Amino acid sequence: MSLRYKFDDERVTKEDMKKALDELYGGEEEVDLTEYLEKHEFVFDAVLNEEVSNDEVYHETVEPIIPIIFQRTKATCFAYGQTGSGKTYTMKPLPLRAVRDILRLIHHTYRNQGFQLFVSFFEIYGGKLFDLLSDRK
């Protein structure tokens, strides 16, 4: 799992999260994340800030999982976040690059081994599922 965040510092702390929520709620409400943060542990393979290019996002997050699909398993790239946080901007070029790398491997390394490739690209928005490879139908 990877995280792309929009904080100035390289390290996001519990205090940073509280400050961000305080700013979001205008300081009118006290937000206590202690219970949530102490009971849940998340492990990220990478933490990338907003200055990172989409090329770097691809190389850090998608490229390493490409070989895994040739072990007859599945790979998923998933972006989650609030509206306007950059999910579409970040994700849009990734499937095309992944397909290019997958097809290159099929052609050069795994030729004539009977692999079938199934690709889907979906967006979930407002409780609805959109197929982005079929003009959002």
Coordinates of C-alpha atoms in Angstrom, one line a residue:
M1 CA 0.0 0.0 0.0
S2 CA 1.3 3.5 -0.8
L3 CA 0.2 6.9 0.3
R4 CA 0.5 10.2 -1.5
Y5 CA 0.0 13.1 0.8
K6 CA -0.2 16.8 0.6
F7 CA 1.8 18.0 3.6
D8 CA 4.9 20.1 3.4
D9 CA 7.0 17.9 5.7
E10 CA 8.3 14.5 4.7
R11 CA 6.9 12.8 7.8
V12 CA 3.2 12.9 8.8
T13 CA 2.7 12.7 12.5
K14 CA -0.4 12.3 14.7
E15 CA -0.1 16.0 15.5
D16 CA 0.0 16.8 11.7
M17 CA -3.2 14.9 11.2
K18 CA -4.9 16.6 14.2
K19 CA -3.8 20.0 12.9
A20 CA -5.2 19.3 9.4
L21 CA -8.5 18.2 10.9
D22 CA -8.6 21.3 13.2
E23 CA -8.0 23.4 10.1
L24 CA -10.7 21.5 8.2
Y25 CA -13.3 22.0 10.9
G26 CA -12.2 25.5 11.7
G27 CA -11.0 24.7 15.2
E28 CA -14.7 24.6 16.3
E29 CA -14.7 20.9 17.1
E30 CA -12.2 18.8 19.1
V31 CA -11.2 15.8 17.1
D32 CA -9.6 13.0 19.1
L33 CA -8.0 10.4 16.9
T34 CA -6.2 8.7 19.7
E35 CA -8.4 5.6 19.9
Y36 CA -8.4 5.2 16.1
L37 CA -4.7 5.7 15.7
E38 CA -3.8 3.5 18.6
K39 CA -6.0 0.6 17.6
H40 CA -5.1 0.5 13.9
E41 CA -1.8 -0.1 12.3
F42 CA -1.2 0.7 8.7
V43 CA 1.9 -0.2 6.7
F44 CA 2.8 1.7 3.6
D45 CA 5.2 0.5 1.0
A46 CA 5.8 4.1 0.0
V47 CA 4.9 7.6 1.1
L48 CA 5.0 10.2 -1.7
N49 CA 4.4 13.9 -1.4
E50 CA 2.7 16.2 -3.8
E51 CA 5.9 17.2 -5.5
V52 CA 6.5 13.6 -6.8
S53 CA 6.0 13.2 -10.6
N54 CA 3.6 10.6 -12.0
D55 CA 6.6 8.9 -13.4
E56 CA 8.0 8.5 -9.9
V57 CA 4.6 7.3 -8.6
Y58 CA 4.6 4.7 -11.4
H59 CA 8.1 3.5 -10.7
E60 CA 7.5 3.3 -6.9
T61 CA 4.0 1.8 -6.8
V62 CA 2.9 0.1 -10.1
E63 CA 6.1 -1.1 -11.8
P64 CA 7.1 -3.4 -9.0
I65 CA 3.8 -5.4 -9.1
I66 CA 3.9 -6.0 -12.9
P67 CA 6.0 -9.2 -12.7
I68 CA 3.6 -10.5 -10.0
I69 CA 0.8 -11.0 -12.5
F70 CA 2.9 -13.5 -14.4
Q71 CA 2.8 -15.8 -11.4
R72 CA -0.9 -16.3 -12.3
T73 CA -2.2 -13.9 -9.7
K74 CA -4.0 -10.5 -9.8
A75 CA -2.7 -7.1 -9.2
T76 CA -4.8 -4.0 -8.2
C77 CA -4.0 -0.3 -8.1
F78 CA -6.4 1.6 -6.0
A79 CA -6.6 5.3 -5.2
Y80 CA -8.7 6.6 -2.3
G81 CA -9.2 10.1 -1.1
Q82 CA -11.5 13.1 -0.9
T83 CA -12.7 15.0 -3.9
G84 CA -10.0 17.2 -5.4
S85 CA -7.1 15.4 -3.7
G86 CA -5.5 14.3 -7.0
K87 CA -6.7 10.7 -7.5
T88 CA -7.6 11.1 -11.1
Y89 CA -4.5 13.1 -11.9
T90 CA -2.3 10.5 -10.2
M91 CA -4.0 7.4 -11.6
K92 CA -4.9 8.4 -15.2
P93 CA -1.5 7.7 -16.8
L94 CA -0.7 4.6 -14.7
P95 CA -2.9 1.9 -16.5
L96 CA -1.5 2.9 -19.9
R97 CA 2.1 2.6 -18.7
A98 CA 1.3 -0.7 -17.0
V99 CA -0.3 -2.2 -20.1
R100 CA 2.7 -1.1 -22.1
D101 CA 5.1 -2.9 -19.7
I102 CA 2.8 -5.9 -19.5
L103 CA 2.6 -6.3 -23.2
R104 CA 6.4 -5.9 -23.5
L105 CA 6.9 -8.7 -21.0
I106 CA 4.3 -10.9 -22.8
H107 CA 6.0 -10.3 -26.1
H108 CA 9.6 -10.7 -25.0
T109 CA 9.7 -12.9 -21.9
Y110 CA 6.4 -14.9 -21.7
R111 CA 5.7 -15.4 -25.4
N112 CA 3.7 -18.6 -26.3
Q113 CA 3.0 -19.4 -22.6
G114 CA -0.8 -19.2 -22.9
F115 CA -1.3 -16.0 -20.9
Q116 CA -4.6 -14.1 -21.2
L117 CA -4.7 -10.5 -20.2
F118 CA -7.9 -8.9 -18.8
V119 CA -7.8 -5.2 -17.9
S120 CA -10.4 -3.1 -16.2
F121 CA -10.3 0.6 -15.2
F122 CA -13.1 1.7 -12.9
E123 CA -14.1 4.7 -10.9
I124 CA -16.4 4.6 -7.9
Y125 CA -18.0 7.9 -7.3
G126 CA -21.2 8.8 -5.4
G127 CA -21.9 5.1 -4.9
K128 CA -21.8 4.4 -8.6
L129 CA -19.3 2.3 -10.6
F130 CA -18.0 3.8 -13.9
D131 CA -16.1 1.8 -16.4
L132 CA -13.4 4.2 -17.6
L133 CA -12.5 2.0 -20.6
S134 CA -16.0 2.3 -21.9
D135 CA -16.7 6.1 -21.7
R136 CA -18.0 5.8 -18.1
K137 CA -20.9 3.6 -19.0

